[in-house]
Each structure stands twice: as structure tokens, then as C-alpha cells.
């Protein structure tokens, strides 16, 4: 017998069969931030394990052959649900439909998670910089909610750069929530820092994260010492261009790219959906 997606309230899902080998999960919450960004949560399949910072392939049961896109899991490994933070691309093969999902709808997820933005791919250090642009903050929303990271690092710094100020809300709410939560603040309090800036408006207009690192403004804003390759580690997630430029900067500082099989002093991953 083939499983079939239930009729979705948004009309995005239909009676197409659920393909074999994927999980069909139920949306539990949707929050829209801007006309370009939204977050959703869904049920977590029984027995599905992942490491904080990994990504999975997400699709919708709205076609014979669903379109899948890589999505970083934004929730931590201990969470009983899965959270995702997504861009909305007009005419985007997946996001055009995904942005219309509502509570109760079905989302498909391939069974294997993977990725390099994981603590295992980094050598020990003192300060961990999580450099993100746009929806690239998603994997760091997972990492920063994982108690393990605070055992490995004295400071965990999320930097979030978006085009507009209102695109920074997800990251700001995330960090506020962590630091005001009784349990999470126990491990993250005094260790987790957020630096958020917009490049097209507001006080930091025109300043990309690469400029802020180069000029040292990032570190003085945070009250931290200049970047120290001996003790500082980095994870980078954003567009191809942002990865290229930020990784080149890390290399100039003397950091070495790591992977799961060969841990290093920085790791990168593209924020996939476009
Ligand atoms: P900018 O406004 O100067 O283009 P996008 O939505 O295009 O992915 O951009 C998200 C953020 O990433 C924007 O603030 C954008 O700045 C910034 N950005 C784009 N390219 C780079 C890059 N090569 N290095 C650093 N930041 C970048």
C-alpha cells in the first residue's frame, strides 16, 4: 500500500503518493518574518538522529517527482521537533510552494542528514565565530542551542548580516530566547554573543561582514580581542560569494579548512536554497 499525503489546507499538497524512503512530517508552526523570510517547525520522525549544524533534503508532496532542496536544520539535536528557516524566492521551484505551508500540512524529508558545520569538524579552541549572511544563520541556530558547543568553547559568537534590518529578527529572537530560557541560559549565559548588521540600511550600511572583520570593528563592537588564529575557530554559512570571501580571509589569518574526516580550524557550507 502506498501512503498518501492528506489534503493540505494551503492546497500545496494533494493526493500524490509519498515516495518510498522519505519521511512525511506534519507542520506544527509557521512564522513569517518578512516577504523574503519565514520559519517553520514540523514533527521529528521517530528514530531520526542528526548532529546540530547538519542539513537535510526537504520537499513537498505536490508533484509526482517532488523537488528537494537542502535545508539546514535550525533546531538542535535534542529538540523533539525540527525547525527550518527559509527564504521565499518568487518562482523558486520549492520555496514558491513551501512559503504557503500551514500548520497540519505535510513536508517530505529524505532520511539522511549530513554537513560540515558541526563541532566534530573543528579542532579545539577558545572562541567560536559563526559567520552568517541571510538564511545562513539556520545551522547556527542549531549549534547555538546545543549545550555541547559551550563545553568546547568559552565564547560562541553569531554574526548575522542581512540586507535589511527587519531580516535580522529571527536571529535576535533566537538569541533572546536562549538567554532568557532557564535551561539554555545555564549553558549559554555569558558565552553566547550576537552581532547583527544590515548592509543596505541602518548604522552599518555598506559594511559587509568581511569589512567588519578586516577593520576590526566586529571585535571592538563585541568587546573581544582581535582575531587570534591560535585560539579562534570559525564556521561560515552564506552565499557562494560570501563563503569565498570569508574563507579567503580566514586563510589569510592562517586558519585551515576542516571536514568531518579531517578536522581543521574553520568550516564552510553554502546556504543552499535560492
Ligand atoms: P550586500 O548588501 O552588500 O550585497 P544575499 O541576500 O544576497 O545573500 O545577501 C545577504 C547579505 O550578505 C547582504 O548583507 C549582502 O551584502 C551580504 N553579502 C553578499 N555577498 C557577500 C560577500 N561576498 N561577502 C560578505 N557579505 C556578502
mmCIF file with all atom_site columns, C-alpha atoms in Angstrom, residues 18 22 25 38-39 45 60 66 83 90 140 146-147 155 166 202 211 218 224 231:
data_model
loop_
_atom_site.group_PDB
_atom_site.id
_atom_site.type_symbol
_atom_site.label_atom_id
_atom_site.label_alt_id
_atom_site.label_comp_id
_atom_site.label_asym_id
_atom_site.label_entity_id
_atom_site.label_seq_id
_atom_site.pdbx_PDB_ins_code
_atom_site.Cartn_x
_atom_site.Cartn_y
_atom_site.Cartn_z
_atom_site.occupancy
_atom_site.B_iso_or_equiv
_atom_site.pdbx_formal_charge
_atom_site.auth_seq_id
_atom_site.auth_comp_id
_atom_site.auth_asym_id
_atom_site.auth_atom_id
_atom_site.pdbx_PDB_model_num
ATOM 1  C CA . UNK A 1 18  ? 4.518  9.755  -0.612 1.00 0.00 ? 18  UNK A CA 1
ATOM 2  C CA . UNK A 1 22  ? 11.353 9.603  2.741  1.00 0.00 ? 22  UNK A CA 1
ATOM 3  C CA . UNK A 1 25  ? 6.124  15.004 8.551  1.00 0.00 ? 25  UNK A CA 1
ATOM 4  C CA . UNK A 1 38  ? 9.922  32.569 7.164  1.00 0.00 ? 38  UNK A CA 1
ATOM 5  C CA . UNK A 1 39  ? 10.457 29.839 9.697  1.00 0.00 ? 39  UNK A CA 1
ATOM 6  C CA . UNK A 1 45  ? 10.448 11.310 12.704 1.00 0.00 ? 45  UNK A CA 1
ATOM 7  C CA . UNK A 1 60  ? 6.622  18.776 -0.787 1.00 0.00 ? 60  UNK A CA 1
ATOM 8  C CA . UNK A 1 66  ? 8.923  16.208 -5.751 1.00 0.00 ? 66  UNK A CA 1
ATOM 9  C CA . UNK A 1 83  ? 12.850 23.738 12.698 1.00 0.00 ? 83  UNK A CA 1
ATOM 10 C CA . UNK A 1 90  ? 9.403  34.188 -6.323 1.00 0.00 ? 90  UNK A CA 1
ATOM 11 C CA . UNK A 1 140 ? 23.949 28.222 13.766 1.00 0.00 ? 140 UNK A CA 1
ATOM 12 C CA . UNK A 1 146 ? 23.324 22.705 21.705 1.00 0.00 ? 146 UNK A CA 1
ATOM 13 C CA . UNK A 1 147 ? 24.869 22.566 25.196 1.00 0.00 ? 147 UNK A CA 1
ATOM 14 C CA . UNK A 1 155 ? 32.640 32.190 23.711 1.00 0.00 ? 155 UNK A CA 1
ATOM 15 C CA . UNK A 1 166 ? 13.882 43.602 9.561  1.00 0.00 ? 166 UNK A CA 1
ATOM 16 C CA . UNK A 1 202 ? 20.881 51.464 9.273  1.00 0.00 ? 202 UNK A CA 1
ATOM 17 C CA . UNK A 1 211 ? 34.763 44.627 6.067  1.00 0.00 ? 211 UNK A CA 1
ATOM 18 C CA . UNK A 1 218 ? 33.445 43.441 14.734 1.00 0.00 ? 218 UNK A CA 1
ATOM 19 C CA . UNK A 1 224 ? 36.618 40.916 22.226 1.00 0.00 ? 224 UNK A CA 1
ATOM 20 C CA . UNK A 1 231 ? 42.589 30.015 19.601 1.00 0.00 ? 231 UNK A CA 1
#
